[in-house]
Coordinates of C-alpha atoms and ligand atoms in Angstrom, one line a residue:
M19 CA -182.6 -66.5 179.2
S20 CA -179.8 -67.2 176.7
E21 CA -177.2 -69.6 178.0
S22 CA -175.4 -69.6 174.7
T23 CA -171.7 -68.8 174.7
R24 CA -170.0 -66.4 172.4
A25 CA -166.7 -64.7 172.2
V26 CA -166.7 -61.0 173.2
G27 CA -167.2 -58.7 170.3
T28 CA -168.6 -61.3 168.0
A29 CA -171.4 -59.5 166.1
D30 CA -172.9 -62.6 164.5
P31 CA -174.8 -64.4 167.2
T32 CA -174.4 -67.7 165.4
T33 CA -170.6 -67.6 165.5
V34 CA -169.1 -69.5 168.4
D35 CA -165.4 -69.4 169.2
P36 CA -164.7 -73.0 170.3
T37 CA -161.9 -71.8 172.6
Q38 CA -164.5 -69.7 174.4
A39 CA -166.9 -72.5 174.7
D40 CA -166.6 -72.3 178.5
P41 CA -165.5 -68.7 179.4
T42 CA -164.9 -69.9 183.0
R43 CA -162.3 -72.4 182.0
G44 CA -159.1 -72.1 184.0
L45 CA -160.5 -69.4 186.3
T46 CA -160.3 -69.8 190.1
A47 CA -163.3 -67.6 190.7
W48 CA -165.7 -65.4 188.8
A49 CA -169.0 -63.5 189.1
E50 CA -171.5 -64.6 186.4
V51 CA -173.7 -61.7 185.4
D52 CA -176.9 -62.5 183.7
L53 CA -177.6 -59.5 181.3
D54 CA -180.9 -60.9 180.3
A55 CA -182.0 -60.7 184.0
I56 CA -180.9 -57.0 184.1
R57 CA -182.7 -56.3 180.9
D58 CA -185.9 -58.1 182.0
N59 CA -185.8 -56.5 185.5
V60 CA -185.6 -53.1 184.0
A61 CA -188.6 -53.9 181.7
A62 CA -190.5 -55.2 184.8
L63 CA -189.7 -52.0 186.8
R64 CA -190.5 -49.7 183.9
G65 CA -193.9 -51.5 183.7
R66 CA -194.6 -50.4 187.3
S67 CA -193.5 -46.8 186.7
A68 CA -196.6 -44.6 187.0
S69 CA -195.2 -42.3 184.3
G70 CA -193.7 -45.1 182.2
A71 CA -190.2 -43.5 182.5
L72 CA -187.2 -45.1 184.3
M73 CA -183.7 -44.1 185.2
A74 CA -181.6 -47.2 185.8
V75 CA -178.9 -46.4 188.4
V76 CA -175.6 -48.0 187.4
K77 CA -173.3 -46.3 190.0
A78 CA -170.5 -48.2 191.6
D79 CA -169.7 -50.3 188.6
A80 CA -173.4 -51.1 188.3
Y81 CA -173.5 -52.3 191.9
G82 CA -170.6 -54.6 191.1
H83 CA -172.2 -56.1 188.0
G84 CA -170.0 -54.3 185.5
L85 CA -170.7 -50.8 184.3
V86 CA -170.8 -50.9 180.6
H87 CA -172.4 -54.3 180.0
S88 CA -175.0 -53.6 182.7
A89 CA -175.8 -50.2 181.3
R90 CA -176.3 -51.6 177.8
A91 CA -178.6 -54.4 179.2
A92 CA -180.6 -51.8 181.2
L93 CA -181.1 -49.8 178.0
A94 CA -182.1 -52.9 176.1
G95 CA -184.8 -53.3 178.8
G96 CA -186.1 -49.9 178.0
A97 CA -184.3 -47.6 180.5
D98 CA -184.9 -44.0 179.4
Y99 CA -182.0 -42.7 181.5
L100 CA -178.9 -43.9 183.3
G101 CA -178.1 -42.6 186.7
I102 CA -174.6 -42.6 188.2
A103 CA -172.9 -41.2 191.3
Q104 CA -169.4 -40.3 190.2
L105 CA -168.8 -38.1 187.2
T106 CA -165.8 -40.2 186.2
E107 CA -168.0 -43.2 185.8
A108 CA -170.4 -41.2 183.6
I109 CA -167.5 -40.1 181.4
A110 CA -166.4 -43.8 181.2
L111 CA -169.8 -44.7 179.9
R112 CA -169.6 -42.1 177.2
E113 CA -166.1 -43.3 176.3
A114 CA -167.6 -46.7 175.9
G115 CA -170.0 -45.3 173.4
V116 CA -173.1 -45.2 175.6
D117 CA -175.0 -42.1 174.4
A118 CA -178.2 -42.5 176.4
P119 CA -179.3 -39.6 178.7
L120 CA -177.1 -39.9 181.8
L121 CA -177.2 -38.1 185.1
A122 CA -174.2 -37.8 187.5
W123 CA -174.6 -36.6 191.0
I124 CA -171.2 -36.7 192.8
F125 CA -168.3 -34.5 192.0
S126 CA -166.1 -32.0 193.9
P127 CA -164.7 -28.6 193.1
G128 CA -162.3 -28.7 190.1
A129 CA -164.1 -31.8 188.6
P130 CA -163.9 -32.1 184.7
L131 CA -167.3 -30.5 184.2
A132 CA -166.4 -29.1 180.8
D133 CA -165.8 -32.7 179.8
A134 CA -169.2 -33.7 181.2
V135 CA -171.0 -30.8 179.4
S136 CA -169.3 -31.4 176.1
R137 CA -170.3 -35.1 176.3
G138 CA -173.9 -34.2 177.1
I139 CA -173.9 -35.6 180.6
D140 CA -176.6 -34.2 182.9
I141 CA -175.2 -32.8 186.0
S142 CA -176.8 -32.7 189.5
I143 CA -176.6 -29.3 191.2
A144 CA -176.9 -29.1 194.9
S145 CA -175.0 -26.0 195.7
R146 CA -174.1 -22.5 194.4
W147 CA -170.4 -23.5 193.7
A148 CA -171.5 -26.4 191.6
L149 CA -173.8 -24.2 189.5
A150 CA -171.1 -21.6 189.1
E151 CA -168.6 -24.2 187.9
T152 CA -171.2 -25.7 185.6
V153 CA -172.0 -22.3 184.1
A154 CA -168.3 -21.7 183.6
A155 CA -168.0 -25.1 181.9
A156 CA -170.9 -24.3 179.6
R157 CA -169.4 -20.9 178.6
A158 CA -166.0 -22.7 178.0
T159 CA -167.5 -25.4 175.7
G160 CA -170.2 -23.2 174.1
R161 CA -172.8 -25.9 175.0
T162 CA -175.8 -25.6 177.2
A163 CA -175.3 -27.7 180.4
R164 CA -178.2 -30.0 181.3
I165 CA -178.8 -29.8 185.0
H166 CA -181.0 -31.5 187.6
V167 CA -181.3 -29.5 190.9
K168 CA -181.1 -31.8 193.9
V169 CA -183.2 -30.8 196.9
D170 CA -182.6 -32.2 200.3
T171 CA -186.2 -33.1 201.5
G172 CA -185.0 -34.5 204.8
L173 CA -182.4 -37.1 204.2
G174 CA -179.7 -34.8 205.5
R175 CA -177.2 -36.0 202.9
G176 CA -176.9 -34.7 199.3
G177 CA -179.1 -31.9 198.0
A178 CA -179.7 -28.3 198.9
F179 CA -181.5 -27.9 202.2
G180 CA -184.0 -25.2 203.3
S181 CA -183.0 -21.7 202.4
D182 CA -179.9 -23.0 200.5
Y183 CA -182.4 -24.4 198.0
T184 CA -184.1 -21.1 197.6
D185 CA -180.8 -19.3 197.2
L186 CA -179.7 -21.9 194.6
L187 CA -182.9 -21.4 192.6
S188 CA -182.2 -17.6 192.5
D189 CA -178.9 -18.4 190.8
V190 CA -180.5 -21.0 188.4
G191 CA -182.9 -18.4 186.9
P192 CA -180.2 -16.1 185.4
A193 CA -178.1 -19.1 184.3
V194 CA -181.1 -20.4 182.3
A195 CA -181.8 -17.0 180.9
E196 CA -178.2 -16.7 179.7
G197 CA -178.6 -20.1 178.0
A198 CA -175.7 -21.6 180.0
V199 CA -177.9 -24.2 181.6
E200 CA -181.2 -26.0 180.9
L201 CA -183.1 -27.1 184.0
V202 CA -184.0 -30.6 183.0
G203 CA -185.0 -32.0 186.4
I204 CA -185.5 -31.6 190.1
F205 CA -184.9 -34.6 192.3
S206 CA -184.5 -35.8 195.8
H207 CA -183.8 -39.0 197.7
F208 CA -185.7 -40.9 200.4
I209 CA -184.6 -41.7 204.0
F210 CA -186.9 -44.6 204.7
A211 CA -188.4 -45.8 201.4
D212 CA -187.8 -49.4 202.6
A213 CA -190.3 -48.8 205.4
P214 CA -193.2 -47.5 203.2
E215 CA -195.4 -46.7 206.1
H216 CA -192.8 -44.5 207.8
P217 CA -194.1 -41.0 208.4
T218 CA -191.0 -39.4 206.8
V219 CA -192.0 -41.0 203.4
R220 CA -195.1 -38.8 203.1
A221 CA -193.4 -35.8 204.6
Q222 CA -190.6 -36.0 202.1
Q223 CA -193.1 -36.3 199.2
E224 CA -194.9 -33.2 200.4
R225 CA -191.7 -31.3 200.8
F226 CA -190.7 -32.4 197.3
V227 CA -194.0 -31.2 195.8
E228 CA -193.5 -27.9 197.5
A229 CA -189.9 -27.6 196.2
C230 CA -191.1 -28.2 192.7
A231 CA -193.8 -25.5 193.2
E232 CA -191.2 -23.1 194.5
A233 CA -189.2 -23.6 191.3
E234 CA -192.3 -23.0 189.2
R235 CA -193.0 -19.8 191.1
A236 CA -189.4 -18.8 190.2
G237 CA -190.3 -19.3 186.6
L238 CA -188.5 -22.6 186.3
R239 CA -190.2 -25.6 184.7
P240 CA -188.2 -28.8 184.7
Q241 CA -189.7 -31.7 182.8
L242 CA -188.5 -34.4 185.1
R243 CA -189.3 -34.6 188.8
H244 CA -187.9 -37.8 190.2
L245 CA -187.8 -39.2 193.7
A246 CA -188.4 -43.0 193.8
N247 CA -185.5 -45.4 194.5
S248 CA -186.1 -49.2 194.2
A249 CA -188.1 -49.4 197.3
A250 CA -190.4 -46.6 196.4
T251 CA -190.6 -47.8 192.8
L252 CA -191.9 -51.2 194.1
T253 CA -194.0 -50.1 197.1
N254 CA -195.2 -46.5 196.6
P255 CA -196.6 -45.4 193.2
S256 CA -197.6 -42.0 194.7
A257 CA -193.8 -41.2 194.7
H258 CA -193.2 -42.0 191.1
F259 CA -193.6 -38.4 189.7
D260 CA -192.2 -38.2 186.1
M261 CA -189.6 -40.9 186.4
V262 CA -188.5 -43.7 188.8
R263 CA -184.9 -44.1 189.7
P264 CA -184.2 -47.7 190.9
G265 CA -180.7 -49.2 191.4
L266 CA -180.8 -52.3 193.5
A267 CA -183.9 -53.8 191.9
V268 CA -182.3 -53.5 188.5
Y269 CA -180.0 -56.2 189.6
G270 CA -182.8 -58.4 190.9
L271 CA -182.4 -57.9 194.6
S272 CA -185.2 -56.9 196.9
P273 CA -184.8 -53.5 198.6
V274 CA -187.4 -54.6 201.2
P275 CA -186.3 -58.2 202.0
D276 CA -188.4 -58.3 205.2
L277 CA -191.5 -57.5 203.1
A278 CA -191.0 -59.4 199.9
G279 CA -188.4 -61.3 197.8
P280 CA -187.3 -60.6 194.2
E281 CA -189.7 -63.2 192.8
D282 CA -192.7 -61.4 194.4
Y283 CA -191.8 -58.4 192.2
G284 CA -191.0 -60.4 189.1
L285 CA -187.3 -59.7 189.5
T286 CA -184.4 -62.1 189.0
E287 CA -181.0 -61.9 190.7
A288 CA -178.4 -61.2 188.1
M289 CA -175.2 -62.1 189.9
R290 CA -173.9 -65.6 190.7
L291 CA -170.5 -65.7 192.5
V292 CA -168.6 -68.9 192.0
A293 CA -165.2 -70.3 192.8
R294 CA -163.3 -73.6 191.9
L295 CA -161.7 -75.5 194.8
P296 CA -157.9 -75.5 194.4
L297 CA -157.4 -77.9 197.3
V298 CA -159.5 -80.6 199.0
K299 CA -157.9 -82.5 201.9
R300 CA -158.5 -84.6 205.0
L301 CA -158.0 -83.2 208.4
P302 CA -158.2 -85.1 211.7
A303 CA -160.7 -84.4 214.5
G304 CA -159.6 -81.5 216.8
Q305 CA -157.7 -79.6 214.1
G306 CA -158.0 -75.8 214.2
I307 CA -158.8 -74.1 210.9
S308 CA -157.4 -70.8 209.5
Y309 CA -156.0 -67.8 211.3
G310 CA -156.6 -67.7 215.0
H311 CA -158.1 -71.2 214.9
T312 CA -161.6 -69.9 215.5
Y313 CA -163.0 -73.2 214.2
T314 CA -162.0 -76.7 215.2
T315 CA -163.0 -79.9 213.4
A316 CA -165.4 -82.0 215.4
A317 CA -164.4 -85.3 213.7
D318 CA -162.1 -86.6 211.0
T319 CA -163.3 -84.6 208.0
T320 CA -162.8 -83.3 204.5
V321 CA -162.2 -79.6 204.0
G322 CA -162.3 -77.6 200.8
L323 CA -160.3 -74.4 200.1
V324 CA -162.4 -71.6 198.5
P325 CA -160.1 -69.1 196.6
L326 CA -161.9 -65.9 197.5
G327 CA -161.1 -63.6 200.4
Y328 CA -161.6 -60.1 201.7
A329 CA -159.4 -58.8 198.8
D330 CA -162.2 -60.0 196.6
G331 CA -164.9 -58.4 198.7
I332 CA -165.8 -61.3 200.8
P333 CA -166.6 -59.7 204.2
R334 CA -164.3 -60.8 207.0
A335 CA -167.5 -60.8 209.1
A336 CA -168.5 -63.8 207.0
S337 CA -166.0 -65.9 209.1
N338 CA -167.8 -68.9 210.6
V339 CA -171.3 -67.7 209.5
A340 CA -171.8 -67.3 205.8
P341 CA -173.3 -70.1 203.6
V342 CA -171.6 -71.7 200.6
Q343 CA -172.9 -74.5 198.3
I344 CA -170.4 -77.2 197.4
G345 CA -171.5 -80.4 195.6
G346 CA -175.2 -79.5 195.9
A347 CA -175.1 -79.2 199.7
R348 CA -175.3 -76.0 201.7
Q349 CA -172.2 -75.6 203.9
Q350 CA -170.8 -72.8 206.1
I351 CA -167.5 -71.0 206.1
S352 CA -165.2 -72.6 208.7
G353 CA -162.8 -70.3 210.5
R354 CA -161.6 -66.9 209.4
V355 CA -162.0 -65.4 205.9
C356 CA -158.4 -64.5 204.8
M357 CA -157.2 -62.1 202.2
D358 CA -157.4 -64.6 199.3
Q359 CA -159.2 -67.7 200.6
F360 CA -161.3 -69.4 203.2
V361 CA -162.0 -73.0 204.2
V362 CA -165.2 -75.0 204.4
D363 CA -165.5 -78.1 206.6
L364 CA -167.4 -80.4 204.3
G365 CA -167.9 -83.3 206.8
P366 CA -166.5 -86.8 207.0
S367 CA -167.8 -88.2 203.7
H368 CA -168.1 -85.4 201.3
P369 CA -167.1 -86.4 197.7
A370 CA -165.6 -83.0 196.8
Q371 CA -162.7 -82.9 194.3
P372 CA -160.3 -80.2 193.4
G373 CA -162.0 -78.2 190.6
D374 CA -165.5 -78.6 192.0
E375 CA -167.5 -75.4 192.1
A376 CA -168.4 -73.5 195.3
V377 CA -171.3 -71.3 194.8
L378 CA -171.3 -68.4 197.3
F379 CA -174.5 -66.9 196.1
G380 CA -176.9 -66.9 193.2
R381 CA -180.7 -67.1 192.7
G382 CA -181.3 -69.7 195.3
V383 CA -183.2 -71.9 192.8
A384 CA -180.8 -74.8 193.0
G385 CA -180.3 -74.6 196.8
E386 CA -177.4 -72.1 196.6
P387 CA -177.4 -69.2 199.0
T388 CA -178.5 -65.7 197.8
A389 CA -176.9 -62.4 198.3
Q390 CA -179.7 -61.7 200.8
D391 CA -178.6 -64.8 202.8
W392 CA -175.1 -63.4 202.9
A393 CA -176.4 -60.0 204.0
A394 CA -178.4 -61.7 206.8
A395 CA -175.4 -63.8 207.9
T396 CA -173.0 -60.9 208.0
D397 CA -175.4 -58.3 209.4
T398 CA -175.4 -56.0 206.4
I399 CA -177.6 -55.3 203.4
N400 CA -177.7 -57.1 200.1
Y401 CA -176.5 -53.9 198.3
E402 CA -173.1 -54.2 200.0
I403 CA -172.7 -57.9 199.3
V404 CA -172.8 -57.5 195.5
T405 CA -171.2 -54.1 195.2
R406 CA -168.1 -55.1 197.2
V407 CA -167.2 -58.0 194.9
G408 CA -163.7 -56.9 194.0
A409 CA -162.1 -55.8 190.7
R410 CA -159.9 -59.0 190.9
V411 CA -163.0 -61.2 190.3
P412 CA -163.6 -61.5 186.5
R413 CA -167.2 -60.8 185.4
I414 CA -168.5 -63.4 183.0
Y415 CA -171.5 -62.0 181.1
R416 CA -174.3 -64.2 179.9
G417 CA -177.3 -63.3 177.7
A418 CA -178.5 -60.1 176.2
D419 CA -176.6 -60.9 173.0
R420 CA -173.3 -60.6 174.8
V421 CA -171.4 -63.3 176.5
G422 CA -167.8 -63.1 177.5
K423 CA -165.3 -62.1 180.0
D424 CA -164.6 -58.5 181.1
T425 CA -162.4 -57.9 184.0
Ligands
PLP23 C1 -178.2 -45.1 194.9 C2 -179.3 -44.1 194.5 C3 -180.5 -44.5 193.9 C4 -180.9 -45.9 193.8 O1 -181.2 -46.5 195.1 P1 -181.7 -48.0 195.2 O2 -182.1 -48.1 196.6 O3 -180.5 -48.8 194.9 O4 -182.8 -48.2 194.3 C5 -181.3 -43.5 193.5 N1 -181.0 -42.2 193.7 C6 -179.9 -41.8 194.3 C7 -179.7 -40.3 194.4 C8 -179.0 -42.7 194.7 O5 -177.9 -42.3 195.3

């Protein structure tokens, strides 16, 4: 992993801008994103793909890691495709110059589909209206739209279910014949991939095979059948089909934390969330801390203020329960998480100074908590912990030939 420091946009890797020697200088908090980890995680996941093909899911600002840098790192790791939920994020990637194959699966009537078609963005089709609008966009732009039909194999969320799927296929045939669309793929999504033995896993795979066969009987031959999210990529090769479609694991987090950690799969957590203490002070025994005084000091003590709050995506549910590392030692949040800050009771003889770093989560290799530790403490999933880190927190990118700040 490269820890070298370079200014953003510096093409020559030997050039160092001395004013950028520490890109965190002067910041109160930041999320360090290790692009080498993302690149290497993708390479590791692709190595597990039965077909050898991989779509890296970069939706939701790359699970909070930063859309464009993460997408480029994933491509450097060998991703064949990028997957994204919202069409607007797909367009943003094209505007940033990312020209890799790209699939977007969430948009509503009236969305800028002509923009998507003219930019060569693959479009997920789960309903007749979506196909009709896509065909109209293709006619308007004079380009063939690339589509992936999404079939609901039991999740009961996105995708065409039951006879709606059959009806949809009957519209796809004429659209293909007209040259308005090319059916590139058929895909679906798992209910319980994180419980690989769950009976729905096999049932959904069977339903998926049947849906692909139904398309074939209708004369439709997509090249890419894809079903496997991170959990299925890691635990269920029989679900890999023509391409795997992991998101979470790209960022080095385990989708099955009760079964195995990232290191068991050769993955490395890419995000480290850090803040610098703006205030360290003494408080007497019996002093309540933060709104509602839900925490009271047991003895004369030192407290540190951590300048991150729920406006930055720190769950309010982390109040009094989530771990933080300050000065090498693991501590716990004391009292309520506020909008911009929370407090940590460091104990009677802690040597903390203003400017010291508080590590909320990282890899856990130097004793710091992990995003999974935060998820366990706040009764949620690691996905939510990294994805909710707010836009106000600057991302500092390291490695993958690109280091710098990108808010
Ligand atoms: C989010 C998402 C994925 C990736 O899921 P992970 O569990 O993060 O690997 C794959 N496919 C679809 C349709 C998704 O919405």
